[in-house]
Short mmCIF file of N, CA, C and O in Angstrom, two decimals:
data_model
loop_
_atom_site.label_atom_id
_atom_site.label_comp_id
_atom_site.label_asym_id
_atom_site.label_seq_id
_atom_site.Cartn_x
_atom_site.Cartn_y
_atom_site.Cartn_z
N MET A 1 17.58 -11.46 -34.46
CA MET A 1 16.67 -10.96 -33.50
C MET A 1 16.67 -9.43 -33.06
O MET A 1 17.89 -9.03 -33.08
N ARG A 2 15.45 -8.92 -32.86
CA ARG A 2 15.58 -7.53 -32.71
C ARG A 2 16.05 -7.16 -31.11
O ARG A 2 15.80 -7.83 -30.28
N PRO A 3 16.83 -6.01 -30.90
CA PRO A 3 17.06 -5.82 -29.64
C PRO A 3 15.90 -5.25 -28.74
O PRO A 3 14.93 -4.70 -29.20
N ALA A 4 15.91 -5.59 -27.46
CA ALA A 4 14.81 -5.09 -26.71
C ALA A 4 14.86 -3.63 -26.56
O ALA A 4 15.99 -2.93 -26.48
N VAL A 5 13.53 -3.04 -26.46
CA VAL A 5 13.49 -1.62 -26.48
C VAL A 5 13.34 -1.38 -25.02
O VAL A 5 12.36 -1.78 -24.32
N ARG A 6 14.16 -0.35 -24.56
CA ARG A 6 14.13 -0.11 -23.01
C ARG A 6 13.38 1.34 -22.92
O ARG A 6 13.92 2.23 -23.46
N ARG A 7 12.25 1.43 -22.18
CA ARG A 7 11.61 2.70 -22.03
C ARG A 7 12.07 3.15 -20.62
O ARG A 7 12.18 2.48 -19.71
N PRO A 8 12.13 4.39 -20.62
CA PRO A 8 12.37 5.07 -19.11
C PRO A 8 11.13 4.80 -18.26
O PRO A 8 9.88 4.75 -18.52
N LEU A 9 11.45 4.24 -16.95
CA LEU A 9 10.43 4.10 -15.82
C LEU A 9 9.75 5.39 -15.66
O LEU A 9 10.35 6.26 -15.20
N LYS A 10 8.59 5.29 -15.57
CA LYS A 10 7.76 6.49 -15.21
C LYS A 10 7.39 6.14 -13.65
O LYS A 10 6.75 5.24 -13.29
N ARG A 11 7.68 6.96 -12.59
CA ARG A 11 7.62 6.78 -11.33
C ARG A 11 6.03 6.99 -11.02
O ARG A 11 5.30 7.91 -11.62
N LYS A 12 5.40 6.05 -10.24
CA LYS A 12 3.97 6.32 -9.89
C LYS A 12 4.03 7.28 -8.96
O LYS A 12 4.86 7.62 -8.04
N ALA A 13 3.03 8.08 -8.96
CA ALA A 13 2.72 9.18 -7.97
C ALA A 13 2.55 8.72 -6.51
O ALA A 13 1.68 7.79 -6.28
N ASN A 14 3.12 9.29 -5.61
CA ASN A 14 3.10 8.98 -4.37
C ASN A 14 1.80 9.42 -3.70
O ASN A 14 1.60 10.56 -3.42
N PRO A 15 0.93 8.56 -3.16
CA PRO A 15 -0.45 8.94 -2.93
C PRO A 15 -0.53 9.80 -1.62
O PRO A 15 -1.45 10.48 -1.44
N LEU A 16 0.37 9.36 -0.62
CA LEU A 16 0.49 10.14 0.56
C LEU A 16 0.91 11.61 0.24
O LEU A 16 0.37 12.70 0.84
N HIS A 17 1.95 11.64 -0.53
CA HIS A 17 2.54 13.13 -0.98
C HIS A 17 1.41 13.98 -1.67
O HIS A 17 1.36 15.07 -1.34
N VAL A 18 0.80 13.35 -2.48
CA VAL A 18 -0.44 13.92 -3.27
C VAL A 18 -1.29 14.57 -2.35
O VAL A 18 -1.86 15.63 -2.59
N ARG A 19 -1.69 13.79 -1.31
CA ARG A 19 -2.79 14.25 -0.37
C ARG A 19 -2.31 15.00 0.64
O ARG A 19 -2.99 15.65 1.57
N GLY A 20 -0.78 15.02 0.85
CA GLY A 20 -0.22 16.04 1.92
C GLY A 20 -0.27 15.35 3.15
O GLY A 20 -0.40 16.13 4.22
N ILE A 21 -0.30 14.12 3.34
CA ILE A 21 -0.22 13.27 4.57
C ILE A 21 0.97 13.00 4.95
O ILE A 21 1.89 12.36 4.19
N THR A 22 1.44 13.44 6.26
CA THR A 22 2.62 13.14 6.78
C THR A 22 2.72 11.86 7.80
O THR A 22 3.66 11.18 7.92
N ASP A 23 1.61 11.88 8.58
CA ASP A 23 1.45 10.81 9.48
C ASP A 23 0.30 9.92 9.00
O ASP A 23 -0.78 10.45 9.01
N VAL A 24 0.65 8.73 9.18
CA VAL A 24 -0.37 7.68 8.93
C VAL A 24 -1.09 7.20 10.09
O VAL A 24 -0.28 6.69 11.15
N ASP A 25 -2.32 7.40 10.21
CA ASP A 25 -3.10 6.91 11.43
C ASP A 25 -4.05 5.65 11.27
O ASP A 25 -4.53 5.48 10.10
N TRP A 26 -3.85 4.69 12.16
CA TRP A 26 -4.68 3.38 12.03
C TRP A 26 -5.98 3.60 12.01
O TRP A 26 -6.69 2.62 11.53
N LYS A 27 -6.36 4.70 12.63
CA LYS A 27 -7.98 4.96 12.49
C LYS A 27 -8.50 5.59 11.37
O LYS A 27 -9.67 5.37 11.03
N ASP A 28 -7.62 5.87 10.20
CA ASP A 28 -8.14 6.37 8.97
C ASP A 28 -8.29 5.20 8.10
O ASP A 28 -7.34 4.82 7.29
N VAL A 29 -9.41 4.38 8.21
CA VAL A 29 -9.67 3.40 7.61
C VAL A 29 -9.65 3.45 6.00
O VAL A 29 -9.29 2.72 5.30
N THR A 30 -10.36 4.63 5.66
CA THR A 30 -10.51 4.97 4.23
C THR A 30 -9.26 5.09 3.45
O THR A 30 -9.11 4.54 2.35
N LEU A 31 -8.27 5.67 4.09
CA LEU A 31 -6.83 5.80 3.47
C LEU A 31 -6.28 4.60 3.40
O LEU A 31 -5.73 4.04 2.33
N LEU A 32 -6.26 3.69 4.60
CA LEU A 32 -5.66 2.29 4.53
C LEU A 32 -6.18 1.45 3.62
O LEU A 32 -5.54 0.47 3.14
N ARG A 33 -7.59 1.43 3.32
CA ARG A 33 -8.23 0.49 2.32
C ARG A 33 -7.65 0.69 1.00
O ARG A 33 -7.53 -0.26 0.10
N THR A 34 -6.95 1.86 0.72
CA THR A 34 -6.38 1.91 -0.64
C THR A 34 -5.07 1.20 -0.86
O THR A 34 -4.66 1.12 -2.06
N PHE A 35 -4.51 0.79 0.26
CA PHE A 35 -3.34 -0.02 0.21
C PHE A 35 -3.57 -1.37 0.49
O PHE A 35 -2.62 -2.12 0.72
N ILE A 36 -4.69 -1.96 0.38
CA ILE A 36 -5.11 -3.40 0.74
C ILE A 36 -5.73 -3.76 -0.53
O ILE A 36 -6.61 -3.19 -1.03
N SER A 37 -5.36 -5.03 -0.79
CA SER A 37 -6.15 -5.65 -2.12
C SER A 37 -7.51 -6.10 -1.68
O SER A 37 -7.79 -6.11 -0.44
N ASP A 38 -8.23 -6.70 -2.71
CA ASP A 38 -9.66 -7.08 -2.42
C ASP A 38 -9.53 -8.21 -1.59
O ASP A 38 -10.75 -8.69 -0.91
N ARG A 39 -8.44 -9.16 -1.45
CA ARG A 39 -8.41 -10.26 -0.65
C ARG A 39 -7.80 -9.82 0.76
O ARG A 39 -7.71 -10.53 1.62
N GLY A 40 -7.57 -8.69 1.05
CA GLY A 40 -7.12 -8.18 2.38
C GLY A 40 -5.72 -8.12 2.53
O GLY A 40 -5.30 -8.08 3.65
N LYS A 41 -4.91 -8.29 1.48
CA LYS A 41 -3.38 -8.32 1.51
C LYS A 41 -2.79 -6.90 1.30
O LYS A 41 -3.50 -6.17 0.68
N ILE A 42 -1.70 -6.54 2.17
CA ILE A 42 -1.22 -5.33 1.89
C ILE A 42 -0.51 -5.32 0.51
O ILE A 42 0.39 -6.18 0.14
N ARG A 43 -0.73 -4.31 -0.15
CA ARG A 43 -0.01 -4.10 -1.56
C ARG A 43 1.38 -3.85 -1.44
O ARG A 43 1.82 -3.25 -0.47
N ALA A 44 2.08 -4.21 -2.36
CA ALA A 44 3.55 -4.03 -2.34
C ALA A 44 3.93 -2.56 -2.72
O ALA A 44 3.12 -1.91 -3.36
N ARG A 45 5.04 -2.32 -2.34
CA ARG A 45 5.53 -0.92 -2.51
C ARG A 45 5.76 -0.40 -4.08
O ARG A 45 5.32 0.59 -4.38
N ARG A 46 5.95 -1.33 -4.85
CA ARG A 46 6.01 -1.07 -6.26
C ARG A 46 4.71 -0.81 -6.85
O ARG A 46 4.55 -0.14 -7.88
N VAL A 47 3.57 -1.27 -6.18
CA VAL A 47 2.21 -1.07 -6.63
C VAL A 47 1.79 0.05 -6.08
O VAL A 47 1.09 1.04 -6.78
N THR A 48 2.03 0.49 -4.74
CA THR A 48 1.62 1.65 -4.14
C THR A 48 2.19 2.90 -4.48
O THR A 48 1.63 3.92 -4.43
N GLY A 49 3.45 2.80 -4.85
CA GLY A 49 4.30 4.01 -5.13
C GLY A 49 4.75 4.75 -3.85
O GLY A 49 5.20 5.98 -4.01
N LEU A 50 4.72 4.11 -2.62
CA LEU A 50 5.25 4.68 -1.49
C LEU A 50 6.76 4.61 -1.26
O LEU A 50 7.37 3.79 -2.08
N THR A 51 7.29 5.46 -0.45
CA THR A 51 8.88 5.31 -0.19
C THR A 51 8.95 4.14 0.95
O THR A 51 7.88 3.69 1.46
N PRO A 52 10.12 3.55 1.03
CA PRO A 52 10.15 2.47 2.02
C PRO A 52 9.65 2.77 3.44
O PRO A 52 9.06 2.06 4.21
N GLN A 53 10.09 4.05 3.94
CA GLN A 53 9.68 4.43 5.21
C GLN A 53 8.06 4.55 5.30
O GLN A 53 7.56 4.04 6.28
N GLN A 54 7.49 5.04 4.22
CA GLN A 54 5.93 5.17 4.31
C GLN A 54 5.27 3.79 4.12
O GLN A 54 4.37 3.77 4.88
N GLN A 55 5.87 2.91 3.45
CA GLN A 55 5.32 1.69 3.28
C GLN A 55 5.42 0.90 4.64
O GLN A 55 4.38 0.19 4.96
N ARG A 56 6.49 1.10 5.49
CA ARG A 56 6.57 0.48 6.68
C ARG A 56 5.44 1.12 7.69
O ARG A 56 4.75 0.28 8.54
N ARG A 57 5.46 2.40 7.72
CA ARG A 57 4.39 3.01 8.41
C ARG A 57 2.88 2.61 8.10
O ARG A 57 2.02 2.40 9.05
N VAL A 58 2.64 2.57 6.84
CA VAL A 58 1.38 2.00 6.38
C VAL A 58 1.15 0.59 6.93
O VAL A 58 -0.04 0.25 7.28
N ALA A 59 2.04 -0.38 6.65
CA ALA A 59 1.91 -1.65 7.15
C ALA A 59 1.66 -1.76 8.52
O ALA A 59 0.79 -2.59 8.95
N VAL A 60 2.35 -1.03 9.20
CA VAL A 60 2.23 -1.12 10.78
C VAL A 60 0.80 -0.60 11.13
O VAL A 60 0.18 -1.16 11.99
N ALA A 61 0.38 0.61 10.55
CA ALA A 61 -1.08 1.07 10.63
C ALA A 61 -2.19 0.01 10.18
O ALA A 61 -3.16 -0.19 10.86
N ILE A 62 -1.77 -0.56 9.23
CA ILE A 62 -2.81 -1.65 8.70
C ILE A 62 -2.83 -2.82 9.82
O ILE A 62 -4.00 -3.26 10.21
N ARG A 63 -1.70 -3.27 10.36
CA ARG A 63 -1.71 -4.30 11.29
C ARG A 63 -2.49 -3.81 12.45
O ARG A 63 -3.26 -4.66 13.17
N ASN A 64 -2.26 -2.59 12.93
CA ASN A 64 -2.96 -2.14 14.24
C ASN A 64 -4.51 -2.13 13.86
O ASN A 64 -5.18 -2.40 14.77
N ALA A 65 -4.80 -1.53 12.80
CA ALA A 65 -6.24 -1.66 12.39
C ALA A 65 -6.88 -2.82 12.38
O ALA A 65 -8.08 -3.04 12.78
N ARG A 66 -6.25 -3.96 11.86
CA ARG A 66 -6.69 -5.26 11.79
C ARG A 66 -6.87 -5.73 13.27
O ARG A 66 -7.91 -6.46 13.54
N GLU A 67 -5.85 -5.33 14.18
CA GLU A 67 -6.03 -5.94 15.55
C GLU A 67 -7.29 -5.30 16.23
O GLU A 67 -7.86 -5.94 16.96
N MET A 68 -7.66 -4.21 15.80
CA MET A 68 -8.70 -3.43 16.44
C MET A 68 -10.04 -3.72 15.69
O MET A 68 -11.12 -3.09 15.94
N ALA A 69 -9.98 -4.66 14.62
CA ALA A 69 -10.95 -5.21 13.85
C ALA A 69 -11.68 -4.12 13.08
O ALA A 69 -12.89 -4.03 12.66
N LEU A 70 -10.84 -3.17 12.56
CA LEU A 70 -11.32 -2.08 11.56
C LEU A 70 -11.25 -2.59 10.26
O LEU A 70 -11.83 -1.91 9.30
N LEU A 71 -10.17 -3.47 9.94
CA LEU A 71 -9.86 -3.97 8.56
C LEU A 71 -9.88 -5.49 8.67
O LEU A 71 -9.57 -5.98 9.67
N PRO A 72 -9.98 -6.11 7.61
CA PRO A 72 -10.12 -7.61 7.53
C PRO A 72 -8.64 -8.36 7.38
O PRO A 72 -7.78 -7.45 6.76
N TYR A 73 -8.60 -9.42 7.96
CA TYR A 73 -7.19 -10.07 7.78
C TYR A 73 -7.31 -10.71 6.51
O TYR A 73 -8.38 -10.90 5.86
N PRO A 74 -6.10 -11.19 5.85
CA PRO A 74 -6.15 -11.71 4.51
C PRO A 74 -6.87 -13.16 4.50
O PRO A 74 -6.64 -13.71 5.55
N HIS A 75 -7.46 -13.70 3.58
CA HIS A 75 -8.06 -14.79 3.55
C HIS A 75 -7.77 -15.53 2.14
O HIS A 75 -7.74 -14.89 1.25
N ALA A 76 -7.57 -16.85 2.41
CA ALA A 76 -7.44 -17.62 1.15
C ALA A 76 -8.79 -17.71 0.36
O ALA A 76 -9.82 -18.01 0.80
N GLY A 77 -8.74 -17.61 -0.95
CA GLY A 77 -9.99 -17.76 -1.75
C GLY A 77 -10.19 -19.18 -2.00
O GLY A 77 -9.40 -20.05 -2.09
N ARG A 78 -11.51 -19.49 -1.96
CA ARG A 78 -12.25 -20.64 -2.13
C ARG A 78 -12.25 -20.97 -3.80
O ARG A 78 -12.91 -19.96 -4.37
N GLY A 79 -11.86 -22.02 -4.21
CA GLY A 79 -12.30 -22.38 -5.50
C GLY A 79 -11.19 -22.83 -6.30
O GLY A 79 -10.30 -23.55 -6.62
#
């Protein structure tokens, strides 16, 4: 059996750092939509490439935007 080939992990670019955003605002719906799946779920940190602190701030902003009816709540798919 051949040994498994281990490749070095390439870190995903931090989207907030690339755009120069320091504070995440719940009213910035276009930014928050990039962190939500098509079903309305908040994407995981390993998918988004955010730091843990940024992921928490984004999650709180998404929850606030949902409460203000700017973003959809997650829904179960039919089928």
